[in-house]
Short mmCIF file of N, CA and C in Angstrom, two decimals:
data_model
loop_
_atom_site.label_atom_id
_atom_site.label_comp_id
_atom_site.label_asym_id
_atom_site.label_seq_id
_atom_site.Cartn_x
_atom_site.Cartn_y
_atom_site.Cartn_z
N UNK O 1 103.32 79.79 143.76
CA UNK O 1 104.68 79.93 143.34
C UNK O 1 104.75 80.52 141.93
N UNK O 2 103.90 80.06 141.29
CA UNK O 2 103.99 80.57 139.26
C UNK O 2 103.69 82.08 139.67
N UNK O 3 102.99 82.42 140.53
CA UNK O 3 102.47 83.74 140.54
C UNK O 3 103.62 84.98 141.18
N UNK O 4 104.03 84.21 141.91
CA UNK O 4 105.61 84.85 142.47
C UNK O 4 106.51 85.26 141.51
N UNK O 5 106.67 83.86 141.00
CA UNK O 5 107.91 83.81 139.54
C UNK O 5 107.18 85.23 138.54
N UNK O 6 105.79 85.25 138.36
CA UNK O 6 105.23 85.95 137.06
C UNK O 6 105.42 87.16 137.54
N UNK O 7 105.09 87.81 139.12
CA UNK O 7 105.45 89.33 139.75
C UNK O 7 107.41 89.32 139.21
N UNK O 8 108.01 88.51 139.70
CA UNK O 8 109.39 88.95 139.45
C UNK O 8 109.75 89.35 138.03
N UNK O 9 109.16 88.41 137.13
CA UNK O 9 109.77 88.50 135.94
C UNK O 9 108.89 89.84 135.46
N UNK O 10 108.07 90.42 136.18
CA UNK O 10 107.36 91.63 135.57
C UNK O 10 108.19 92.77 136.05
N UNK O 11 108.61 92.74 137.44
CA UNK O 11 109.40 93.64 137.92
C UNK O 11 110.79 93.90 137.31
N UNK O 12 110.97 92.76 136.81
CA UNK O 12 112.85 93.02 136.50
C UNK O 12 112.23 93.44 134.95
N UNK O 13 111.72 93.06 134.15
CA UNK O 13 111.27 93.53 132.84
C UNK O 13 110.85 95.22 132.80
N UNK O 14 110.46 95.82 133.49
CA UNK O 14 110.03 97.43 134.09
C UNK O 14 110.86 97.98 134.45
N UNK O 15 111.91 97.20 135.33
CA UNK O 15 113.37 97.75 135.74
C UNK O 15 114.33 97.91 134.21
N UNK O 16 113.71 97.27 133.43
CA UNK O 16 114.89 96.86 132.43
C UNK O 16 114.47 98.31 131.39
N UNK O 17 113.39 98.60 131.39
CA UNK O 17 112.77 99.48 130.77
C UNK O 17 113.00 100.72 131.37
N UNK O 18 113.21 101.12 132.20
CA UNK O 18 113.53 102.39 132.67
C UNK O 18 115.42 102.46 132.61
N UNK O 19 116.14 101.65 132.35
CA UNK O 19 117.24 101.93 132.02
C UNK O 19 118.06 102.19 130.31
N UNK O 20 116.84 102.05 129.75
CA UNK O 20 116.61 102.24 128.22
C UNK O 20 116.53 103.37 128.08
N UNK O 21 117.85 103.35 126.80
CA UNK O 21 118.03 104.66 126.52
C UNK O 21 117.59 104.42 125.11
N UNK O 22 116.60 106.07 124.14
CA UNK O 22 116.68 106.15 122.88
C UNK O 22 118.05 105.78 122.10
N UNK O 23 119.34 106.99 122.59
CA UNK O 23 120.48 106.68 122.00
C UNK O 23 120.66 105.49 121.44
N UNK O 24 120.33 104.50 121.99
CA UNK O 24 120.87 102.99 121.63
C UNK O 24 120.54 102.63 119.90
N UNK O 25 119.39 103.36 119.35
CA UNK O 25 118.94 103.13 118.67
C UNK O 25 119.68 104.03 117.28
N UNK O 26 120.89 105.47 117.71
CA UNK O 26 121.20 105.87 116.88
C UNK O 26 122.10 105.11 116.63
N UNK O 27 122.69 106.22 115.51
CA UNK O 27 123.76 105.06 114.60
C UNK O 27 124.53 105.93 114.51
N UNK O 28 126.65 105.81 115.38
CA UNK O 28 127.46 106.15 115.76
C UNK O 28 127.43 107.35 114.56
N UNK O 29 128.11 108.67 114.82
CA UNK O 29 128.31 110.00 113.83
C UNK O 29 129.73 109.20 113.02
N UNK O 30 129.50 109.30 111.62
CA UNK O 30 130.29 109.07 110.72
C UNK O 30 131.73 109.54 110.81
N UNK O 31 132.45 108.76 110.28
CA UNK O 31 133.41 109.56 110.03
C UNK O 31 134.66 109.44 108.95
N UNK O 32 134.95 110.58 108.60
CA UNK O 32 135.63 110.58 107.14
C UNK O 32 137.43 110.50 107.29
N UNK O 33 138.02 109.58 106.26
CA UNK O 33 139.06 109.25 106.29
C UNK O 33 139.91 109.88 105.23
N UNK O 34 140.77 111.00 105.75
CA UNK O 34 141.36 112.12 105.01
C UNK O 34 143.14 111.59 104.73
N UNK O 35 142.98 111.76 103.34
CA UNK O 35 144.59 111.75 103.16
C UNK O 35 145.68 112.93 103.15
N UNK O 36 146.68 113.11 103.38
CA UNK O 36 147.33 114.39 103.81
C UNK O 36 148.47 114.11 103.49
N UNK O 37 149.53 115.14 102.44
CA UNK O 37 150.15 114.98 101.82
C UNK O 37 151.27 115.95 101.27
N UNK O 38 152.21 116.28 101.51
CA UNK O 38 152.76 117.51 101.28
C UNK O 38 153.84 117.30 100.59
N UNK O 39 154.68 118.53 99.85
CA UNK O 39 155.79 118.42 99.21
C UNK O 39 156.50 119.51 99.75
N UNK O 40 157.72 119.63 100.63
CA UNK O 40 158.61 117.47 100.89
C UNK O 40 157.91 117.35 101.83
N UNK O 41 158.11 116.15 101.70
CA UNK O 41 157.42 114.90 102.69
C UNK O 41 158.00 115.53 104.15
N UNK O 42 157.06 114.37 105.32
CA UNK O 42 157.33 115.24 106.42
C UNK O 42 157.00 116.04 107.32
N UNK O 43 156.38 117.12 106.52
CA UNK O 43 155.59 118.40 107.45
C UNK O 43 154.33 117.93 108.32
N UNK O 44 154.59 118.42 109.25
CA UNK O 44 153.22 118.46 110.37
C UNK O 44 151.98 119.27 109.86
N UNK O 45 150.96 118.05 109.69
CA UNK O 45 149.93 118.70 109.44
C UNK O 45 148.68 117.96 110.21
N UNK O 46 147.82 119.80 110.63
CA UNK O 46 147.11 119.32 111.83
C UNK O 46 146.05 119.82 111.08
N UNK O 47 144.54 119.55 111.20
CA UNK O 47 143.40 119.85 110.96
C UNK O 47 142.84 120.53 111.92
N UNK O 48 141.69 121.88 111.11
CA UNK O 48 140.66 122.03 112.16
C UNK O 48 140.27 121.74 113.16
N UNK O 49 140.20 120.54 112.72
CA UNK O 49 139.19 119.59 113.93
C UNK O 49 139.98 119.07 114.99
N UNK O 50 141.26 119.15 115.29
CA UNK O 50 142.11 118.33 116.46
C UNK O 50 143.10 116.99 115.42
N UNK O 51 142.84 116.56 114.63
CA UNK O 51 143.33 115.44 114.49
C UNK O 51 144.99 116.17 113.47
N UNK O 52 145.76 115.30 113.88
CA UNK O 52 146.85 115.59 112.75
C UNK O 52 148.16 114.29 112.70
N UNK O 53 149.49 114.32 112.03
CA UNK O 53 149.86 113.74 111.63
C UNK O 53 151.54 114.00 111.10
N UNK O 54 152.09 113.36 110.75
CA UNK O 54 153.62 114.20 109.70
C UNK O 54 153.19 113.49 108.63
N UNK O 55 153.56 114.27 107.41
CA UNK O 55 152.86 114.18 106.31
C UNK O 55 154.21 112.49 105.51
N UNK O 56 153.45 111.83 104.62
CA UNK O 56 152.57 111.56 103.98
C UNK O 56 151.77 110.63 105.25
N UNK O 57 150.25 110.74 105.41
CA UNK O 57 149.59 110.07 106.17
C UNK O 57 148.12 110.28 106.40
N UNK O 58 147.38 109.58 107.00
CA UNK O 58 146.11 109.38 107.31
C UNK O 58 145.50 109.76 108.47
N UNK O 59 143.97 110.64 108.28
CA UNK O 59 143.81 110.48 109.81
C UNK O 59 142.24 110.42 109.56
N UNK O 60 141.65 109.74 110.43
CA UNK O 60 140.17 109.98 110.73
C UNK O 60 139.42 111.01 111.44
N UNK O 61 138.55 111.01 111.13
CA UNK O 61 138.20 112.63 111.76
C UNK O 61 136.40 112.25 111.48
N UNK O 62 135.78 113.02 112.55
CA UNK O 62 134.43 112.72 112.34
C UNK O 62 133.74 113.94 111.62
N UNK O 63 132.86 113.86 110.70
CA UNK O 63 132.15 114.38 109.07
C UNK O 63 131.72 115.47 110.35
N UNK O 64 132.35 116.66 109.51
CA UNK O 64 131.79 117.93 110.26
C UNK O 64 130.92 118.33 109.21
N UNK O 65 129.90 119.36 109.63
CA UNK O 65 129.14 119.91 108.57
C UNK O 65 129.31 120.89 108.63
N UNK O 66 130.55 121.78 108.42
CA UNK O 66 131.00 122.79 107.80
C UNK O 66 132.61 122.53 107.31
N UNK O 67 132.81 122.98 106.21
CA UNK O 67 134.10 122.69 105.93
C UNK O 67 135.31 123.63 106.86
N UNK O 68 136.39 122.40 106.97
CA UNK O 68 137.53 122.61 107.85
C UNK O 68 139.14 123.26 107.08
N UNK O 69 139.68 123.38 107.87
CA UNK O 69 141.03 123.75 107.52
C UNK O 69 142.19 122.45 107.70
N UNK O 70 143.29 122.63 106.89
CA UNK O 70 144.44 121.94 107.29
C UNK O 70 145.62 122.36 106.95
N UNK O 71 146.54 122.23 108.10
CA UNK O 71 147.60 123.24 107.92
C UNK O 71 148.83 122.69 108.21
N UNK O 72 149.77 122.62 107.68
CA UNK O 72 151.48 122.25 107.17
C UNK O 72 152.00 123.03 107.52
N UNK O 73 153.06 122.69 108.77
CA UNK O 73 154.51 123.40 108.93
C UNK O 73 155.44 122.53 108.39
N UNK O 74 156.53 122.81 108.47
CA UNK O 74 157.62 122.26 108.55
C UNK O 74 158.84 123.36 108.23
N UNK O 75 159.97 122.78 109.08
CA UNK O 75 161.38 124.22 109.64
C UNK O 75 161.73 123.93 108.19
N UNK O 76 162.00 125.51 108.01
CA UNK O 76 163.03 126.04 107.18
C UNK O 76 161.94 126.41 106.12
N UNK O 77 160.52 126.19 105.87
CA UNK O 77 159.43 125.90 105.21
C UNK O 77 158.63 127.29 105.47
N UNK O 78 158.00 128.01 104.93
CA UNK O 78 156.59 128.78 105.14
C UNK O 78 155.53 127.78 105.55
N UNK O 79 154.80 128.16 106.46
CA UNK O 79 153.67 127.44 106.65
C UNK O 79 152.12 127.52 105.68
N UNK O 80 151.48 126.42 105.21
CA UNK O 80 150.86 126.82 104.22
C UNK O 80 149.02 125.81 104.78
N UNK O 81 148.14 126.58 104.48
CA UNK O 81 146.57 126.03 104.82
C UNK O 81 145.58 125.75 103.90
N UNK O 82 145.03 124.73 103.81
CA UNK O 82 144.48 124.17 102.82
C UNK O 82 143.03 124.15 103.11
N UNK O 83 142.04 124.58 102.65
CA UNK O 83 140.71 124.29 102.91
C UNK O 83 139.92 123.01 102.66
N UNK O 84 138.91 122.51 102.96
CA UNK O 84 138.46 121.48 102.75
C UNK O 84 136.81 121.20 102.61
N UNK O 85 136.14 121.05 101.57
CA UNK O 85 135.05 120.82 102.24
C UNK O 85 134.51 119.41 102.20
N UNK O 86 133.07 119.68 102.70
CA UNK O 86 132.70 118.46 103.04
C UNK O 86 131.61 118.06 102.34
N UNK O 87 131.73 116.77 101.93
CA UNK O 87 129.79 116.64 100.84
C UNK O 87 129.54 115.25 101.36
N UNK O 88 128.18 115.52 101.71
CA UNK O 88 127.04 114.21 102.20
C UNK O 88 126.67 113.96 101.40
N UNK O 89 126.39 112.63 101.03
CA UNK O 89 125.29 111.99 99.92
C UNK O 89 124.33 111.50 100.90
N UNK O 90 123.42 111.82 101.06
CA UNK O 90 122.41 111.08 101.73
C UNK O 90 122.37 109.83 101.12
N UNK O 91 122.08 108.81 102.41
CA UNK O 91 121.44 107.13 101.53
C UNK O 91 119.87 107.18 101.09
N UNK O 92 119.61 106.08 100.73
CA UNK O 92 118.50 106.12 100.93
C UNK O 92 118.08 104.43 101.23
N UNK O 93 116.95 103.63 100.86
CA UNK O 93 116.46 102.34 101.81
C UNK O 93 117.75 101.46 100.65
N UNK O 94 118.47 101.70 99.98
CA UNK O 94 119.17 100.43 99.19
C UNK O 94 120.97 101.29 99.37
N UNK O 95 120.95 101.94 99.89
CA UNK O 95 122.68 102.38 99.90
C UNK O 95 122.71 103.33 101.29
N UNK O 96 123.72 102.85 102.28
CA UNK O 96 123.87 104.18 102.94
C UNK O 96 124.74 105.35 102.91
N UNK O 97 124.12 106.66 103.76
CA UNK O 97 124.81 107.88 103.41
C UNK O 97 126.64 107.64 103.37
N UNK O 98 126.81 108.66 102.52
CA UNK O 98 128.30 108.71 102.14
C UNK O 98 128.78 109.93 102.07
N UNK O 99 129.58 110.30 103.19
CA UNK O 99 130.42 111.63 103.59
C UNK O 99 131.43 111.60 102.31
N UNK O 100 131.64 112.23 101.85
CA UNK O 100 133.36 112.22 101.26
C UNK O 100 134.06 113.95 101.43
N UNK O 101 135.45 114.30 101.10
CA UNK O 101 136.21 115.38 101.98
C UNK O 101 136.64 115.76 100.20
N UNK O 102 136.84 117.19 100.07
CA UNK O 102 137.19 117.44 98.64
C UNK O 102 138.43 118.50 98.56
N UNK O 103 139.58 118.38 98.64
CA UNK O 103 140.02 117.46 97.81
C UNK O 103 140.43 116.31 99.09
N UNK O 104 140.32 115.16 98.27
CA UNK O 104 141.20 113.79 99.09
C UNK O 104 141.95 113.41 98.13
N UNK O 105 143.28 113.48 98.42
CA UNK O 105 143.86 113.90 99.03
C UNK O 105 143.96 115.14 99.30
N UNK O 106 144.57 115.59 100.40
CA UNK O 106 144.68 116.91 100.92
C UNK O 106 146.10 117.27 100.63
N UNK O 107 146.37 118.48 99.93
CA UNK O 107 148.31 118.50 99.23
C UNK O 107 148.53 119.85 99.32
N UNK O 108 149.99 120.31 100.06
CA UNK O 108 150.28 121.36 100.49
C UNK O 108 151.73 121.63 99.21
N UNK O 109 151.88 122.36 98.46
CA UNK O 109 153.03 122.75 98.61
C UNK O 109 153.90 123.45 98.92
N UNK O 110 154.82 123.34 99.94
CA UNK O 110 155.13 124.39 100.66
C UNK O 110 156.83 124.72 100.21
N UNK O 111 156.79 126.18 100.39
CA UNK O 111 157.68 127.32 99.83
C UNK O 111 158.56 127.53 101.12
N UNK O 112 159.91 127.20 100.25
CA UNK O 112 161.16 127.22 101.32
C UNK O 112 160.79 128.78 101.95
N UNK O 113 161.46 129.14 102.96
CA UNK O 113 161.30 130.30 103.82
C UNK O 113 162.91 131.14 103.41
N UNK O 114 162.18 132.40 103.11
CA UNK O 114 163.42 133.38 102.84
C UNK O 114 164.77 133.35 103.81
N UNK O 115 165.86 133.59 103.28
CA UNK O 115 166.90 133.19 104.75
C UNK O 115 167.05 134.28 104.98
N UNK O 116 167.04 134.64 106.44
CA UNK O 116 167.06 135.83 107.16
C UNK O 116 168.09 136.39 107.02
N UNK O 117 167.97 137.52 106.72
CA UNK O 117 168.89 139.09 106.17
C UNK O 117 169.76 138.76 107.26
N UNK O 118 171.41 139.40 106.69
CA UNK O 118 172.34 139.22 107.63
C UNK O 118 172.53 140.36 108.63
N UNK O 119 172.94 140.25 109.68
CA UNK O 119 172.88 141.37 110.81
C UNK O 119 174.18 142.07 110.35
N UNK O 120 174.01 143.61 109.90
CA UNK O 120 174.73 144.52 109.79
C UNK O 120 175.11 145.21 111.12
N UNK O 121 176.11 145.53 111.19
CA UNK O 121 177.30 145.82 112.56
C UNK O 121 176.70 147.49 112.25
N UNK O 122 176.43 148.39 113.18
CA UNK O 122 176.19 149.51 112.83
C UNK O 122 177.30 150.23 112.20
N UNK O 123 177.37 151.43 111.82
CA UNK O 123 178.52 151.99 111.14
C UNK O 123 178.97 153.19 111.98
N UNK O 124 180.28 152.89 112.73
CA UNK O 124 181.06 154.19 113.50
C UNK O 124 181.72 155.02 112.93
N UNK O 125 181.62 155.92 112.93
CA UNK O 125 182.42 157.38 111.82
C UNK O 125 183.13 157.46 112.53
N UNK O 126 184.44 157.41 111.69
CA UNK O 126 185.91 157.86 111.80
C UNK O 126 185.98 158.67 112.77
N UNK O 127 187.34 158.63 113.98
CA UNK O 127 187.24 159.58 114.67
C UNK O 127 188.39 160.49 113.77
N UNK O 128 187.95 162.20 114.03
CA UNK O 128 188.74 163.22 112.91
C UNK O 128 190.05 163.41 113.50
N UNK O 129 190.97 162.79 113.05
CA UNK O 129 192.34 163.71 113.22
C UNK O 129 193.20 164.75 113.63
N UNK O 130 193.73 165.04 115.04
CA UNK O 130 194.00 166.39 115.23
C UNK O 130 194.93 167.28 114.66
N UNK O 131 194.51 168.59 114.32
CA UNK O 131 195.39 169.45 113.25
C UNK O 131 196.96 169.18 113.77
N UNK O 132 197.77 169.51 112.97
CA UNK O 132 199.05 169.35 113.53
C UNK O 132 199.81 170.69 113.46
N UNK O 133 199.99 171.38 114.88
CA UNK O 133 200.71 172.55 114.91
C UNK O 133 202.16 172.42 115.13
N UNK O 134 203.01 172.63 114.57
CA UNK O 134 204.33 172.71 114.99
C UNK O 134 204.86 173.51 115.84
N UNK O 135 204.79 174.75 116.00
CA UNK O 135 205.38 175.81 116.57
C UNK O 135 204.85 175.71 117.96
N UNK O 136 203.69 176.44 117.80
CA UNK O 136 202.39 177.05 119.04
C UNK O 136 202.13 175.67 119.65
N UNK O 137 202.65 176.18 120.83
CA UNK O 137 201.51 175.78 122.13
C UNK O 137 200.18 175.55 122.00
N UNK O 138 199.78 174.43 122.09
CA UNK O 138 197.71 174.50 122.55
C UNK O 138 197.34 175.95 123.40
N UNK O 139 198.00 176.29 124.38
CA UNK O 139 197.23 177.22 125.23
C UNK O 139 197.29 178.57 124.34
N UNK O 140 198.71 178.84 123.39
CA UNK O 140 198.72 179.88 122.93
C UNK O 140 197.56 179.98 122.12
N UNK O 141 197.36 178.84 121.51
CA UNK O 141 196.21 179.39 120.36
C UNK O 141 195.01 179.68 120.67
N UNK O 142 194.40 180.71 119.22
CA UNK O 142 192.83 181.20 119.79
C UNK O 142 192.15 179.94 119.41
N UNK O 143 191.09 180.23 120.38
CA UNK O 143 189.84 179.02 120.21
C UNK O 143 189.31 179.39 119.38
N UNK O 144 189.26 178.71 118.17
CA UNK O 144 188.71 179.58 116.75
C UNK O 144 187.17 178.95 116.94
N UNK O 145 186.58 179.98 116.38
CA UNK O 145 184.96 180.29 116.24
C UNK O 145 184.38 179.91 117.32
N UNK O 146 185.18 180.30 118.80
CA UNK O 146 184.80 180.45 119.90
C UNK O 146 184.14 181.80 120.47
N UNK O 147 182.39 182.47 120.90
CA UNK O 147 182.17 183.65 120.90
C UNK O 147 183.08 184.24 122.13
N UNK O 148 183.40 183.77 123.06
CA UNK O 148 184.04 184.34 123.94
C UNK O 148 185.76 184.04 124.10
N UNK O 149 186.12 185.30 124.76
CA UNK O 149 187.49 185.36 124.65
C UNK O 149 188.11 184.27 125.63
N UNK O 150 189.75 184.06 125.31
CA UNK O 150 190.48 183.52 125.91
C UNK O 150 190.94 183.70 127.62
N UNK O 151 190.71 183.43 128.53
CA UNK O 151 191.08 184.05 129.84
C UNK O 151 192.32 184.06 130.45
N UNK O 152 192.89 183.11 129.49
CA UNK O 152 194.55 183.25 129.72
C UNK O 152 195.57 183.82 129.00
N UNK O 153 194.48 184.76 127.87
CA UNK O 153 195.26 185.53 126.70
C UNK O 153 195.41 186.68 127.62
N UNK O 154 195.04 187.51 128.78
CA UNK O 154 195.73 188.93 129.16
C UNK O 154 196.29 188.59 130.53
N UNK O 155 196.88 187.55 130.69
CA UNK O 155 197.56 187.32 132.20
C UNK O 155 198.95 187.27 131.91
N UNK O 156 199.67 187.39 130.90
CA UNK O 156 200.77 187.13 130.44
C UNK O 156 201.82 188.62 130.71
#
């Protein structure tokens, strides 16, 4: 029977070992806690990386190793983008590593938006006035600075 018990507990111990993963042993990817901040308050601001917010506020975001962007709308506002980078301090055996984001806070100030030019009505020119003949008939008169003649001037 001990020898039974000692095969099982060898088998489930081998089983237990093949479901072992290295991963277990890393240590979760860091991540840095960015402040975001604009003038006026309010504006939507989204980062590089997916994460965003309406400004004044916080967001977490995991330590990229290249520096990111962050960018502020808000209506009636120009939209304005802020760069960011990123600095590791490595730890070492008495402190661990330390991401930090530069600048933290992150601060936009954003520039009201020009107000759109007013829509001008096109401009219709006067219609010209017709001469005023007293006497003469329309048909009598010559068609002035017409090259060809009248066809009802020799039927008369």
């Amino acid at each position: 029977m001990r020898r039974f018990i000692a095969i099982a507990l060898a088998g489930a111990s081998l089983g237990g070992c093949s479901s072992m993963s290295w991963d277990m042993f890393k240590s979760a990817p860091p991540t840095v806690q960015v402040r975001l901040e604009s003038n006026p308050p309010g504006a939507g601001a989204t980062t590089s990386l997916g994460a965003g917010c309406k400004t004044p506020c916080s967001v977490s975001v995991p330590a990229p190793d290249a520096p990111f962007t962050v960018a502020f709308a808000l209506p009636k506002y120009q939209p304005a983008s802020v760069p960011v980078n990123v600095i590791k301090n490595p730890g070492d055996f008495t402190t661990p590593a330390l991401v930090t984001t530069d600048p933290n806070p992150v601060f936009a100030e954003l520039q009201p938006a020009a107000p759109p030019k007013p829509v001008r009505k096109p401009h219709r020119p006067k219609k010209p006035k017709p001469a005023a003949t007293a006497a003469a008939p329309p048909e009598a008169a010559p068609a002035a600075g017409s090259p060809f003649p009248d066809p009802n001037a020799g039927t008369r």
